[in-house]
PDB file of C-alpha atoms and ligand atoms in Angstrom:
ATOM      1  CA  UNK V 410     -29.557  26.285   8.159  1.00  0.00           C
ATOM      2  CA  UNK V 411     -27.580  29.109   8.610  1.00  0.00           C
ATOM      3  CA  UNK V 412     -26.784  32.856   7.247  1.00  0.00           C
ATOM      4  CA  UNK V 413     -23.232  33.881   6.737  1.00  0.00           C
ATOM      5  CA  UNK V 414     -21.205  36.666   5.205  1.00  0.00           C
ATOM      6  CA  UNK V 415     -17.559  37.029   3.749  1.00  0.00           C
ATOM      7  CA  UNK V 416     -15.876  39.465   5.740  1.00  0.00           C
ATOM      8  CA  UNK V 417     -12.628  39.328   3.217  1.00  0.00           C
ATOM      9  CA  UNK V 418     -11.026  36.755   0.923  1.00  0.00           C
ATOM     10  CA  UNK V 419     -11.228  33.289   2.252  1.00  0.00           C
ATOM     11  CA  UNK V 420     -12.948  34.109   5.650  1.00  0.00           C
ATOM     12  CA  UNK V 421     -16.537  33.941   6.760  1.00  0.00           C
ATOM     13  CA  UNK V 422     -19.125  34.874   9.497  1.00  0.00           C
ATOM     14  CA  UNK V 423     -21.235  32.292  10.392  1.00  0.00           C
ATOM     15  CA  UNK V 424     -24.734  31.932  12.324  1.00  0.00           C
ATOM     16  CA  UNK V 425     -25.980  28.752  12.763  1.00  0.00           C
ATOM     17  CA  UNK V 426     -29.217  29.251  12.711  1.00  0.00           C
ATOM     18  CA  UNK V 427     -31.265  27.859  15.990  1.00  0.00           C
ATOM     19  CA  UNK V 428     -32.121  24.332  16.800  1.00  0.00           C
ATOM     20  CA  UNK V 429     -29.952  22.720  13.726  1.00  0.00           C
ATOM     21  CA  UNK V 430     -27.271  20.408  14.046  1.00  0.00           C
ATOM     22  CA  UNK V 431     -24.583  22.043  13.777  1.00  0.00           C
ATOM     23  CA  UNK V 432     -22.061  19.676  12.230  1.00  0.00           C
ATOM     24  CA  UNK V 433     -24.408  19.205   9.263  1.00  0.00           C
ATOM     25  CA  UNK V 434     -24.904  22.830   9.198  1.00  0.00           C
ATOM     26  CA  UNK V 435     -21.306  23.637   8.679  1.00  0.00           C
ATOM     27  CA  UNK V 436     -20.800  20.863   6.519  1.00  0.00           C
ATOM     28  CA  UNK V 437     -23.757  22.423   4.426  1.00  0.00           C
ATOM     29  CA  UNK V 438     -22.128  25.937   4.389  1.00  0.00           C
ATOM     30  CA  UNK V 439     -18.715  24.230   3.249  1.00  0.00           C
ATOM     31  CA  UNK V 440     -20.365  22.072   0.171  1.00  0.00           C
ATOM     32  CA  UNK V 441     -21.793  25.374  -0.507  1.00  0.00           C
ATOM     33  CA  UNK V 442     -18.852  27.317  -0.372  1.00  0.00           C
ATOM     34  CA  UNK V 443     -16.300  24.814  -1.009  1.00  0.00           C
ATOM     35  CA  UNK V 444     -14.186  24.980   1.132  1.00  0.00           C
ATOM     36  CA  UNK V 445     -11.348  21.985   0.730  1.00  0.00           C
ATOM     37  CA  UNK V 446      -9.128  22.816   3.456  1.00  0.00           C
ATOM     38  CA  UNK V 447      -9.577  25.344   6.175  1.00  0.00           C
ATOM     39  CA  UNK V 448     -10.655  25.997   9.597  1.00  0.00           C
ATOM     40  CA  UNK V 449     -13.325  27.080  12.289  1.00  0.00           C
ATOM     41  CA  UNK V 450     -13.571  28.421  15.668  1.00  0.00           C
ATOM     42  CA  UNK V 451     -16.426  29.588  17.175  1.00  0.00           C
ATOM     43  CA  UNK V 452     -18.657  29.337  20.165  1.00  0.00           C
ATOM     44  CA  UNK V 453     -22.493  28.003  21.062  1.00  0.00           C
ATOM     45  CA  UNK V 454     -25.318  27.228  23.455  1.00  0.00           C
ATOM     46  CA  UNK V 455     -26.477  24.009  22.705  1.00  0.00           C
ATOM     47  CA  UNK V 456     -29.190  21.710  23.821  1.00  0.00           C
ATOM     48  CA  UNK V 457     -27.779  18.452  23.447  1.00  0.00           C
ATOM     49  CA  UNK V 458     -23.846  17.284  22.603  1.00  0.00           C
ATOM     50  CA  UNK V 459     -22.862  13.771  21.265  1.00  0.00           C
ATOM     51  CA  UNK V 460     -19.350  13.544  22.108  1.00  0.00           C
ATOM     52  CA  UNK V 461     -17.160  10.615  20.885  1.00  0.00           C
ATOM     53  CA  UNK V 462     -13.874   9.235  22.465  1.00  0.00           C
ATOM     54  CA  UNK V 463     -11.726   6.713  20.756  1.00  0.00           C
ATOM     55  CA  UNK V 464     -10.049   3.966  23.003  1.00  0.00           C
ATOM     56  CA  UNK V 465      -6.977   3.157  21.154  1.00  0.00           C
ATOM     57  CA  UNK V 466      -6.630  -0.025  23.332  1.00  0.00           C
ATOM     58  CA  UNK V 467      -9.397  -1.586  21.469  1.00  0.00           C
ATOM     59  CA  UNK V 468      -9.469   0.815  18.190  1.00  0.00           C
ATOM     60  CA  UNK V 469     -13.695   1.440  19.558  1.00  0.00           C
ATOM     61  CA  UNK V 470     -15.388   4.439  19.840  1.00  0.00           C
ATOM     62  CA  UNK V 471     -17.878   5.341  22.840  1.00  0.00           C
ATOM     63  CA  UNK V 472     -20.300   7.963  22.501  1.00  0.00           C
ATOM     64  CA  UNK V 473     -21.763  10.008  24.673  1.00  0.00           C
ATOM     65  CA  UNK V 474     -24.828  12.260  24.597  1.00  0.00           C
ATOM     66  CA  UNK V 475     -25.421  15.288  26.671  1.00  0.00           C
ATOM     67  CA  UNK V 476     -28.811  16.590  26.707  1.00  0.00           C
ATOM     68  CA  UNK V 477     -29.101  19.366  28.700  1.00  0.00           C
ATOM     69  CA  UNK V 478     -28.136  23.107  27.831  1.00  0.00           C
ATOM     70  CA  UNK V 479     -24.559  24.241  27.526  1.00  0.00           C
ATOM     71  CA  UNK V 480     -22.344  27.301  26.666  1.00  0.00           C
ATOM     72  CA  UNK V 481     -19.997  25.691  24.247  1.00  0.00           C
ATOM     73  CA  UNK V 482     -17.410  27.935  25.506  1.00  0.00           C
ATOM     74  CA  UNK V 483     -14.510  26.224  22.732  1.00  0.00           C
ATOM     75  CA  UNK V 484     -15.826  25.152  19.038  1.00  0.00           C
ATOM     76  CA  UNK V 485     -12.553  24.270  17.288  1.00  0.00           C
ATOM     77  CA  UNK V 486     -11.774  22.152  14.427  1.00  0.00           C
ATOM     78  CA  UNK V 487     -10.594  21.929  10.483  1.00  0.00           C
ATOM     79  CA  UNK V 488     -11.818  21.165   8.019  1.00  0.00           C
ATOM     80  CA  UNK V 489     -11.065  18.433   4.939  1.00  0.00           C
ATOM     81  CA  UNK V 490     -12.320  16.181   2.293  1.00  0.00           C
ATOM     82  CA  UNK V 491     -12.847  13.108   2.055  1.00  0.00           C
ATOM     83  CA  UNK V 492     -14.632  10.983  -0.710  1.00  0.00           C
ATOM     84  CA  UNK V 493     -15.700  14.275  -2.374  1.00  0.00           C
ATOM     85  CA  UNK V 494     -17.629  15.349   0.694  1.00  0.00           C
ATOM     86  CA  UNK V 495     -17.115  17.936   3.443  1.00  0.00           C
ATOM     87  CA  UNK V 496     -15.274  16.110   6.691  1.00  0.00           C
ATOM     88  CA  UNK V 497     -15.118  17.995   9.536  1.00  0.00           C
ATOM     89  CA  UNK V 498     -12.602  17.476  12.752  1.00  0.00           C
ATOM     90  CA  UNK V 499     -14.389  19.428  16.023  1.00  0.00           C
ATOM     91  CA  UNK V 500     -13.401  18.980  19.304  1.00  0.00           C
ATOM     92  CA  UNK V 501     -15.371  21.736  21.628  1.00  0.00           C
ATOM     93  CA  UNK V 502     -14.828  22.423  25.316  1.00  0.00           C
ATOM     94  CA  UNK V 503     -18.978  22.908  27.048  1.00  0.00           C
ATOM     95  CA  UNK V 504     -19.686  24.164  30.386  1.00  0.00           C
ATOM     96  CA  UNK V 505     -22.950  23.022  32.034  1.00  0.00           C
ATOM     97  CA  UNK V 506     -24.967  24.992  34.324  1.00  0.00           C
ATOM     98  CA  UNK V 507     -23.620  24.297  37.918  1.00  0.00           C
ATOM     99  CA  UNK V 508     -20.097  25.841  35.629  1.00  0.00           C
ATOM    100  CA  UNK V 509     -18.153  22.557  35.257  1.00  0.00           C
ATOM    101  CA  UNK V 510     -16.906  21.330  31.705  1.00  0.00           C
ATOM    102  CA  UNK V 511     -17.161  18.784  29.715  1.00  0.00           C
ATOM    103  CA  UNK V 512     -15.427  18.591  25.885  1.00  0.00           C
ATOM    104  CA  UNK V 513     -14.098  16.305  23.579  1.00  0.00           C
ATOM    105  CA  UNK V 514     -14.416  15.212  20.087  1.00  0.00           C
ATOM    106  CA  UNK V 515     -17.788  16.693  18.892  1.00  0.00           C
ATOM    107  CA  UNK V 516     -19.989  14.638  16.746  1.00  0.00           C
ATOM    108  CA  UNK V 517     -23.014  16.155  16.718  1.00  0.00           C
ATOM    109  CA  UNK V 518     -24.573  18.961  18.311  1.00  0.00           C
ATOM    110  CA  UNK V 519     -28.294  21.222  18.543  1.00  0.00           C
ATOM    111  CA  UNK V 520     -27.883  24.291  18.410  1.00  0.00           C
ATOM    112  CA  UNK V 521     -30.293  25.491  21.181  1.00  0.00           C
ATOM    113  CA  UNK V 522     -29.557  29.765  21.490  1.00  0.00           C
ATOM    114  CA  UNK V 523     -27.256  30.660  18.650  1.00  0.00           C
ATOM    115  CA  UNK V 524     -23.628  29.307  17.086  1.00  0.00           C
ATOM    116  CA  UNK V 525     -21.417  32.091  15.524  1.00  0.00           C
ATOM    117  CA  UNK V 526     -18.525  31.073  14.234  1.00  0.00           C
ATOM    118  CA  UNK V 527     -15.423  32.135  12.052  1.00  0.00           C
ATOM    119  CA  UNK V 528     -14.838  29.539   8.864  1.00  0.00           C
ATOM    120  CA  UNK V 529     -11.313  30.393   7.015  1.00  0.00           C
ATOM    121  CA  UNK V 530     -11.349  28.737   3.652  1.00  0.00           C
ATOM    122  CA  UNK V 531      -7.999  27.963   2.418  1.00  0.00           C
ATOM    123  CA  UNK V 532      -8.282  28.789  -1.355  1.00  0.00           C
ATOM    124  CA  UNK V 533      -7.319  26.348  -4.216  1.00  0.00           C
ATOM    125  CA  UNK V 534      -6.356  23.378  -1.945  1.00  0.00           C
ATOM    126  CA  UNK V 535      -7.317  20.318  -1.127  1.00  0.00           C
ATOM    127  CA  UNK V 536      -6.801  18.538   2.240  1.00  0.00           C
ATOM    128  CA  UNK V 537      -8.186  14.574   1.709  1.00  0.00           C
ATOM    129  CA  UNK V 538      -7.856  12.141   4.361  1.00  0.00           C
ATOM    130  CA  UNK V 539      -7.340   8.700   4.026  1.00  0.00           C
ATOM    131  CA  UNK V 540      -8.480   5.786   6.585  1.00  0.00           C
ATOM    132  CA  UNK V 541      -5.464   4.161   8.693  1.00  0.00           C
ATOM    133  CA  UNK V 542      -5.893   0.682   9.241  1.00  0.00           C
ATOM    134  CA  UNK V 543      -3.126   0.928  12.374  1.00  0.00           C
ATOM    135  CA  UNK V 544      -4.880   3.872  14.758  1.00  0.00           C
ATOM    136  CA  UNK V 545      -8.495   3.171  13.494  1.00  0.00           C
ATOM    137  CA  UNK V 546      -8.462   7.125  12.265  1.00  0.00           C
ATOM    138  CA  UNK V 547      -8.700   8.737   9.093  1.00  0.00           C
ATOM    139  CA  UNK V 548      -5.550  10.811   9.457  1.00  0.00           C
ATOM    140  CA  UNK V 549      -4.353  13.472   6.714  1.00  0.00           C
ATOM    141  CA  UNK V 550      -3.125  12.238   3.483  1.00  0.00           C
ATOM    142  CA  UNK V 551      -0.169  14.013   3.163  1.00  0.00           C
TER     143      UNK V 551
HETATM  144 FE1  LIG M 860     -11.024  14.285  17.417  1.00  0.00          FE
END
């Protein structure tokens, strides 16, 4: 799924390797590592993007799935825990062929080129999140 090396203490080099999804890769490479609290930036080309936008009006979600190739030009998001398992918060900025963009929150991705990204691992933490009945999130549990 992917092939990584520590570059110092806490922080990580990561390929994705090609044609994987890359939120379950990452969230693979975190249970592996894991990683509790940290972050990741990074950038892609993907062959297809499901992107998800919340209307707070109505507390729904609408997806939407790209499948065509992009340069995912912004891959940024953290990274918590939640019910013992990796959860991961991406939001990623793509631009499409004719050079227009098109982001939001990422929920899945294929990797269709390469993904190389930078994971920081914040050491001997824990950052859970909780649901919140009001927004329709699950925010931080601070
Ligand atoms: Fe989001």
């Amino acid at each position: 799924m992917y092939k990584y090396k520590q570059l110092r203490d806490g922080v990580y080099v990561v390929s994705l390797d090609n044609h994987v999804n890359l939120i379950e890769a990452l969230s693979d490479f975190c249970r592996a590592e894991k990683i509790e609290a940290g972050s990741v930036n990074g950038i892609a080309a993907l062959g297809e993007a499901t992107f998800r936008f919340l209307d707070p009006a109505v507390k729904k979600y609408v997806d939407r799935t790209l499948s065509e190739q992009m340069e995912a030009t912004c891959i940024i998001g953290n990274i918590s825990v939640k019910d013992g398992a990796p959860y991961l918060h991406v939001h990623v900025t793509c631009s499409r062929s004719d050079y227009s963009c098109v982001g939001g929150h990422l929920l899945e991705a294929r990797i269709n080129g390469a993904c190389e990204l930078f994971v920081e691992k914040f050491a001997g933490v824990s950052n859970g999140r909780r649901f919140d009945p009001e927004t329709g999130l699950n925010l931080y549990d601070l």
